[in-house]
XYZ file of C-alpha atoms in Angstrom:
215
model
C 77.882 101.767 148.600
C 81.345 102.090 147.145
C 83.219 99.259 145.495
C 85.725 99.332 148.365
C 83.040 99.011 151.024
C 81.348 96.316 148.967
C 84.550 94.279 148.766
C 85.226 94.802 152.527
C 81.688 93.493 153.397
C 81.940 90.507 151.063
C 85.349 89.600 152.305
C 83.699 88.418 155.430
C 81.490 86.115 153.437
C 84.461 84.814 151.532
C 86.196 83.894 154.794
C 83.049 82.123 155.933
C 82.822 80.211 152.690
C 86.462 79.163 152.919
C 85.842 78.004 156.454
C 82.970 75.766 155.297
C 85.157 74.432 152.541
C 88.180 73.654 154.732
C 86.224 72.112 157.579
C 84.228 70.000 155.156
C 87.427 68.575 153.593
C 89.100 67.949 156.955
C 86.082 66.007 158.102
C 84.797 64.287 154.905
C 88.151 62.998 153.501
C 89.028 60.814 156.433
C 85.389 59.888 157.267
C 84.958 58.873 153.679
C 87.770 56.325 153.952
C 86.273 54.868 157.178
C 82.883 54.590 155.460
C 84.407 52.948 152.439
C 86.214 50.381 154.636
C 83.041 49.794 156.618
C 81.138 49.035 153.394
C 83.692 46.267 152.771
C 83.142 44.825 156.206
C 82.596 41.142 156.620
C 79.487 41.800 158.824
C 76.328 42.038 156.829
C 74.653 44.471 159.342
C 77.495 46.937 159.047
C 77.565 46.754 155.214
C 73.728 47.148 155.139
C 73.727 50.208 157.469
C 76.459 51.875 155.482
C 74.727 51.155 152.081
C 71.427 52.681 153.446
C 73.460 55.734 154.597
C 75.075 56.262 151.296
C 71.877 55.701 149.347
C 70.057 58.281 151.418
C 72.793 60.874 151.151
C 73.181 60.379 147.415
C 69.438 60.182 146.739
C 68.440 63.405 148.431
C 69.506 67.026 147.765
C 72.188 68.612 150.116
C 69.799 71.466 150.639
C 67.283 69.207 152.193
C 69.885 67.469 154.237
C 70.980 70.825 155.723
C 67.386 71.579 156.746
C 67.020 68.235 158.393
C 70.224 68.547 160.396
C 69.357 72.086 161.501
C 65.551 71.675 162.351
C 65.664 67.924 163.236
C 66.939 68.293 166.720
C 64.129 70.825 167.622
C 61.257 68.757 166.107
C 62.559 65.429 167.488
C 64.113 66.487 170.854
C 62.846 69.981 171.490
C 66.448 71.208 171.421
C 67.222 74.862 171.466
C 68.768 75.442 167.989
C 69.790 79.044 168.531
C 73.497 78.319 168.253
C 73.088 75.155 166.131
C 73.194 76.820 162.734
C 76.976 76.544 161.919
C 77.523 73.124 163.459
C 74.454 71.889 161.489
C 76.018 73.293 158.229
C 79.361 71.555 158.832
C 77.694 68.364 159.920
C 75.492 68.374 156.786
C 78.380 69.066 154.437
C 80.721 66.580 156.093
C 78.287 63.615 156.060
C 77.212 64.443 152.511
C 80.659 64.608 151.045
C 81.845 61.662 153.018
C 79.349 59.471 151.294
C 80.622 60.586 147.862
C 84.277 60.233 148.841
C 83.509 56.861 150.212
C 82.307 55.543 146.901
C 85.366 57.057 145.215
C 87.671 55.303 147.698
C 85.789 52.058 147.256
C 86.077 52.156 143.570
C 89.880 52.850 143.910
C 90.350 49.953 146.429
C 88.491 47.541 144.289
C 90.531 48.477 141.213
C 93.767 47.031 142.855
C 94.447 43.473 141.628
C 93.961 40.699 144.162
C 97.462 39.464 143.339
C 98.985 42.410 145.199
C 97.198 41.395 148.437
C 98.419 37.866 147.947
C 102.025 38.891 147.293
C 102.004 41.109 150.403
C 100.708 38.108 152.419
C 103.584 35.977 151.099
C 106.097 38.616 152.055
C 104.720 38.604 155.663
C 102.843 41.963 155.643
C 99.892 42.306 157.948
C 96.575 43.506 156.576
C 97.174 46.993 158.001
C 100.711 47.155 156.548
C 99.427 45.974 153.139
C 96.738 48.569 152.970
C 98.863 51.427 154.213
C 102.124 50.667 152.379
C 100.984 49.008 149.165
C 97.326 49.579 148.391
C 96.666 53.084 149.750
C 99.391 54.851 147.835
C 98.094 53.302 144.549
C 94.371 54.124 145.481
C 95.298 57.783 146.108
C 96.918 58.137 142.697
C 94.040 56.413 140.856
C 91.242 58.469 142.497
C 92.859 61.871 142.235
C 90.821 63.004 139.160
C 87.536 61.997 140.703
C 88.453 63.600 144.123
C 89.388 66.820 142.280
C 85.936 66.996 140.629
C 84.238 66.544 144.079
C 86.428 69.173 145.716
C 85.617 71.583 142.850
C 81.896 70.871 143.358
C 82.271 71.559 147.045
C 83.601 75.023 146.395
C 80.341 75.794 144.573
C 78.061 73.878 146.983
C 79.213 76.084 149.912
C 76.642 78.517 148.535
C 73.924 76.227 149.777
C 74.681 77.393 153.246
C 72.285 80.277 152.509
C 69.503 77.676 153.030
C 70.063 78.095 156.828
C 70.463 81.947 156.544
C 74.115 81.684 156.965
C 75.794 84.685 155.443
C 78.525 83.322 153.261
C 79.708 85.090 150.064
C 76.771 84.155 147.941
C 74.174 85.298 150.606
C 75.921 88.601 150.984
C 76.112 89.131 147.306
C 72.252 88.646 147.054
C 71.631 90.972 149.932
C 73.974 93.714 148.676
C 72.593 93.343 145.145
C 68.991 93.754 146.304
C 69.709 96.773 148.554
C 71.953 98.563 146.032
C 70.089 97.482 142.850
C 73.489 96.381 141.458
C 74.799 93.357 139.664
C 78.361 93.986 140.832
C 78.133 91.840 143.979
C 77.293 88.762 141.834
C 80.302 89.465 139.582
C 82.530 89.650 142.693
C 81.142 86.403 143.990
C 81.553 84.765 140.594
C 85.226 85.908 140.590
C 85.783 84.496 144.044
C 84.324 81.120 143.032
C 86.285 81.012 139.857
C 89.590 81.818 141.567
C 88.936 79.400 144.342
C 88.303 76.606 141.867
C 91.321 77.539 139.784
C 93.471 77.329 142.890
C 91.923 73.919 143.827
C 92.454 72.616 140.290
C 96.040 73.938 140.212
C 96.852 72.347 143.668
C 95.283 68.995 142.827
C 97.129 68.950 139.529
C 100.409 69.425 141.200
C 99.641 66.666 143.680
C 98.579 64.362 140.816
C 101.769 65.134 138.951
C 103.925 64.432 142.125
C 102.248 60.984 142.341
C 102.863 60.193 138.718
C 105.701 57.829 139.565
C 105.286 55.775 136.459
C 107.003 58.630 134.550
């Protein structure tokens, strides 16, 4: 197999890896905020359920969670899982990262002084207006470094999709390397992950700089 053919084949895996990354962020970032707000609910039952969810997600490997989401419907409900592989991957990634983002959000929200809530109430802001206009912009700025770390981790974690025999870039690299007895596919995969992480870090740094309103 020539280098050109190898790159052409692995480009399919790169697109699939990118798809997992993008869909996970689109789902996990907003869901994480919902989870964070629910954890601060005044209802004990809601807080307890969310705490259990976060504990389970953070206490078990993502690889195991992917296996559960894929094979669970078959063992529990006898569901035909023939076309369930990709939805199970996205569901597993989204629910996993939502739990981590939720804790980051919660830490950011709790770092805001209570006096700001009180001042907003005096000015006649509703709770929603206070959160959206005063609290959330500050939270986003404070949590950017932690969010950046999680996003970079996500780029690398996409390789765990191989657990469900999904052919993303890492899976294809292993297959081609084994069939061609060559280390080149791993080098190509490594370069892809490095470039992807560099772009993420660069983009997040630009966002963080734009939010640096103190300067």
